[in-house]
Amino acid sequence: MKISKIISYVVLAVGLLSGVLWYLMNGGFSDLMTEAGATEARELPLAQSTELVTPLYNLSLVIIAVLLVVTIITIIGGLIKNPSSLIKTLIGAAAFLVVVGISFGLSKGKEVITRDGVVITEGATRWVETGIIAFYIFAALAVGAMLVAGIKKSISN
């Protein structure tokens, strides 16, 4: 059996499991909201809400961990098969780190206190803003690359 077929079955199984957990979570929230007389999920007690969200959250963590492991294995395998691609990989990693560094330099953190009295530190908000700025930079680069490719294609035809 080919690896692509195995991956397809794994993706299908994870998708079905995610759908079932989402359905159970959604139904549980509806029942809790009816019992509590709440109009929005954020009005529910945290302890009861956490029990419903935890299985889906744990599944998300497992999926992220598996994706990271598979990605690292794929990258290392590709580098072993084609050592000349190491330079391109290092350039890409360096460019990524430069964008994150620029984003971090542009971000400003400030301490935030939520309505529940939870204190979010200055460092945490700075990293959140760093991620948002980096996303905008990468999105702009992607759109720019698509525009340049489209213009080049139009000119060459």
Short mmCIF file of C-alpha atoms in Angstrom, two decimals:
data_model
loop_
_atom_site.label_atom_id
_atom_site.label_comp_id
_atom_site.label_asym_id
_atom_site.label_seq_id
_atom_site.Cartn_x
_atom_site.Cartn_y
_atom_site.Cartn_z
CA MET A 1 0.00 0.00 0.00
CA LYS A 2 1.36 3.41 -0.96
CA ILE A 3 2.12 5.98 1.71
CA SER A 4 -0.29 8.46 0.09
CA LYS A 5 -3.16 6.00 0.49
CA ILE A 6 -2.26 5.42 4.15
CA ILE A 7 -2.10 9.17 4.75
CA SER A 8 -5.50 9.59 3.08
CA TYR A 9 -7.04 7.05 5.45
CA VAL A 10 -5.41 8.68 8.47
CA VAL A 11 -6.68 12.10 7.38
CA LEU A 12 -10.16 10.66 6.86
CA ALA A 13 -10.12 9.07 10.33
CA VAL A 14 -8.92 12.26 12.00
CA GLY A 15 -11.54 14.27 10.12
CA LEU A 16 -14.31 11.93 11.21
CA LEU A 17 -13.08 11.98 14.81
CA SER A 18 -12.90 15.77 14.73
CA GLY A 19 -16.43 15.97 13.36
CA VAL A 20 -17.77 13.68 16.07
CA LEU A 21 -15.98 15.60 18.83
CA TRP A 22 -17.20 18.91 17.41
CA TYR A 23 -20.78 17.59 17.29
CA LEU A 24 -20.58 16.35 20.88
CA MET A 25 -19.02 19.60 22.04
CA ASN A 26 -21.61 21.71 20.24
CA GLY A 27 -24.49 19.65 21.60
CA GLY A 28 -23.02 19.82 25.09
CA PHE A 29 -22.75 23.59 24.89
CA SER A 30 -26.36 23.85 23.76
CA ASP A 31 -27.50 21.74 26.71
CA LEU A 32 -25.36 23.72 29.16
CA MET A 33 -26.62 27.03 27.80
CA THR A 34 -30.22 25.87 28.16
CA GLU A 35 -29.62 24.69 31.73
CA ALA A 36 -27.79 27.86 32.72
CA GLY A 37 -30.17 30.20 30.90
CA ALA A 38 -27.22 31.68 29.03
CA THR A 39 -27.49 33.30 25.62
CA GLU A 40 -23.77 33.03 24.76
CA ALA A 41 -21.19 30.34 25.43
CA ARG A 42 -18.87 32.81 27.17
CA GLU A 43 -21.47 33.21 29.93
CA LEU A 44 -21.10 29.54 30.92
CA PRO A 45 -19.12 28.49 33.98
CA LEU A 46 -15.53 27.73 33.01
CA ALA A 47 -15.37 24.34 34.72
CA GLN A 48 -18.34 22.94 32.80
CA SER A 49 -17.19 24.43 29.50
CA THR A 50 -13.68 23.06 29.90
CA GLU A 51 -14.95 19.48 30.13
CA LEU A 52 -16.58 19.84 26.70
CA VAL A 53 -13.66 21.52 24.97
CA THR A 54 -10.82 19.39 26.38
CA PRO A 55 -11.18 16.35 24.03
CA LEU A 56 -11.17 18.53 20.91
CA TYR A 57 -8.30 20.60 22.29
CA ASN A 58 -6.28 17.45 23.04
CA LEU A 59 -6.95 16.14 19.54
CA SER A 60 -5.66 19.44 18.16
CA LEU A 61 -2.47 19.12 20.20
CA VAL A 62 -1.92 15.56 18.97
CA ILE A 63 -2.46 16.62 15.35
CA ILE A 64 -0.02 19.51 15.73
CA ALA A 65 2.59 17.23 17.30
CA VAL A 66 2.21 14.63 14.55
CA LEU A 67 2.41 17.31 11.85
CA LEU A 68 5.58 18.72 13.39
CA VAL A 69 7.22 15.29 13.55
CA VAL A 70 6.21 14.42 9.98
CA THR A 71 7.41 17.81 8.74
CA ILE A 72 10.78 17.45 10.43
CA ILE A 73 11.19 13.90 9.11
CA THR A 74 10.26 15.04 5.59
CA ILE A 75 12.70 17.94 5.71
CA ILE A 76 15.55 15.78 7.01
CA GLY A 77 14.77 13.09 4.42
CA GLY A 78 14.80 15.67 1.64
CA LEU A 79 18.10 17.09 2.83
CA ILE A 80 19.65 13.62 2.94
CA LYS A 81 18.47 12.86 -0.61
CA ASN A 82 19.53 16.25 -1.96
CA PRO A 83 22.28 17.89 0.13
CA SER A 84 22.50 20.85 -2.26
CA SER A 85 19.05 21.95 -1.10
CA LEU A 86 20.51 22.61 2.36
CA ILE A 87 21.59 26.11 1.34
CA LYS A 88 18.09 26.97 0.09
CA THR A 89 16.61 25.60 3.31
CA LEU A 90 18.97 27.66 5.44
CA ILE A 91 18.21 30.79 3.40
CA GLY A 92 14.47 30.19 3.86
CA ALA A 93 14.89 29.64 7.61
CA ALA A 94 17.03 32.77 7.90
CA ALA A 95 14.45 34.82 5.97
CA PHE A 96 11.72 33.52 8.29
CA LEU A 97 13.75 34.50 11.35
CA VAL A 98 14.43 37.95 9.87
CA VAL A 99 10.69 38.53 9.36
CA VAL A 100 9.95 37.37 12.91
CA GLY A 101 12.74 39.62 14.21
CA ILE A 102 11.38 42.62 12.33
CA SER A 103 7.89 41.83 13.60
CA PHE A 104 9.16 41.58 17.17
CA GLY A 105 10.96 44.91 16.79
CA LEU A 106 7.79 46.58 15.54
CA SER A 107 5.52 45.12 18.23
CA LYS A 108 4.80 46.74 21.55
CA GLY A 109 3.45 44.75 24.45
CA LYS A 110 1.33 46.05 27.25
CA GLU A 111 -0.14 44.36 30.28
CA VAL A 112 -3.83 43.57 29.86
CA ILE A 113 -6.38 42.66 32.52
CA THR A 114 -9.38 40.75 31.19
CA ARG A 115 -12.93 41.09 32.46
CA ASP A 116 -12.38 37.97 34.56
CA GLY A 117 -9.41 39.61 36.28
CA VAL A 118 -6.82 37.50 34.47
CA VAL A 119 -3.56 39.38 33.92
CA ILE A 120 -1.90 38.91 30.53
CA THR A 121 1.72 39.95 30.72
CA GLU A 122 3.46 42.49 28.55
CA GLY A 123 5.66 39.77 27.05
CA ALA A 124 2.70 37.63 26.08
CA THR A 125 0.89 40.46 24.33
CA ARG A 126 4.12 41.43 22.56
CA TRP A 127 4.49 37.90 21.15
CA VAL A 128 0.85 37.92 20.03
CA GLU A 129 1.39 41.21 18.23
CA THR A 130 4.62 39.81 16.75
CA GLY A 131 2.65 36.91 15.28
CA ILE A 132 0.02 39.21 13.83
CA ILE A 133 2.60 41.52 12.23
CA ALA A 134 4.54 38.53 10.85
CA PHE A 135 1.30 37.18 9.38
CA TYR A 136 0.66 40.50 7.64
CA ILE A 137 4.21 40.58 6.27
CA PHE A 138 3.99 37.02 4.96
CA ALA A 139 0.53 37.68 3.48
CA ALA A 140 1.84 40.80 1.70
CA LEU A 141 4.83 38.83 0.38
CA ALA A 142 2.53 36.07 -0.89
CA VAL A 143 0.21 38.51 -2.64
CA GLY A 144 3.20 40.34 -4.09
CA ALA A 145 4.69 37.07 -5.37
CA MET A 146 1.39 36.15 -7.02
CA LEU A 147 1.15 39.57 -8.65
CA VAL A 148 4.73 39.40 -9.94
CA ALA A 149 4.17 35.87 -11.28
CA GLY A 150 0.94 36.96 -12.97
CA ILE A 151 2.59 40.00 -14.56
CA LYS A 152 5.53 37.91 -15.76
CA LYS A 153 3.15 35.35 -17.24
CA SER A 154 1.13 38.08 -18.97
CA ILE A 155 4.25 39.66 -20.42
CA SER A 156 5.68 36.36 -21.65
CA ASN A 157 2.45 35.45 -23.50
#
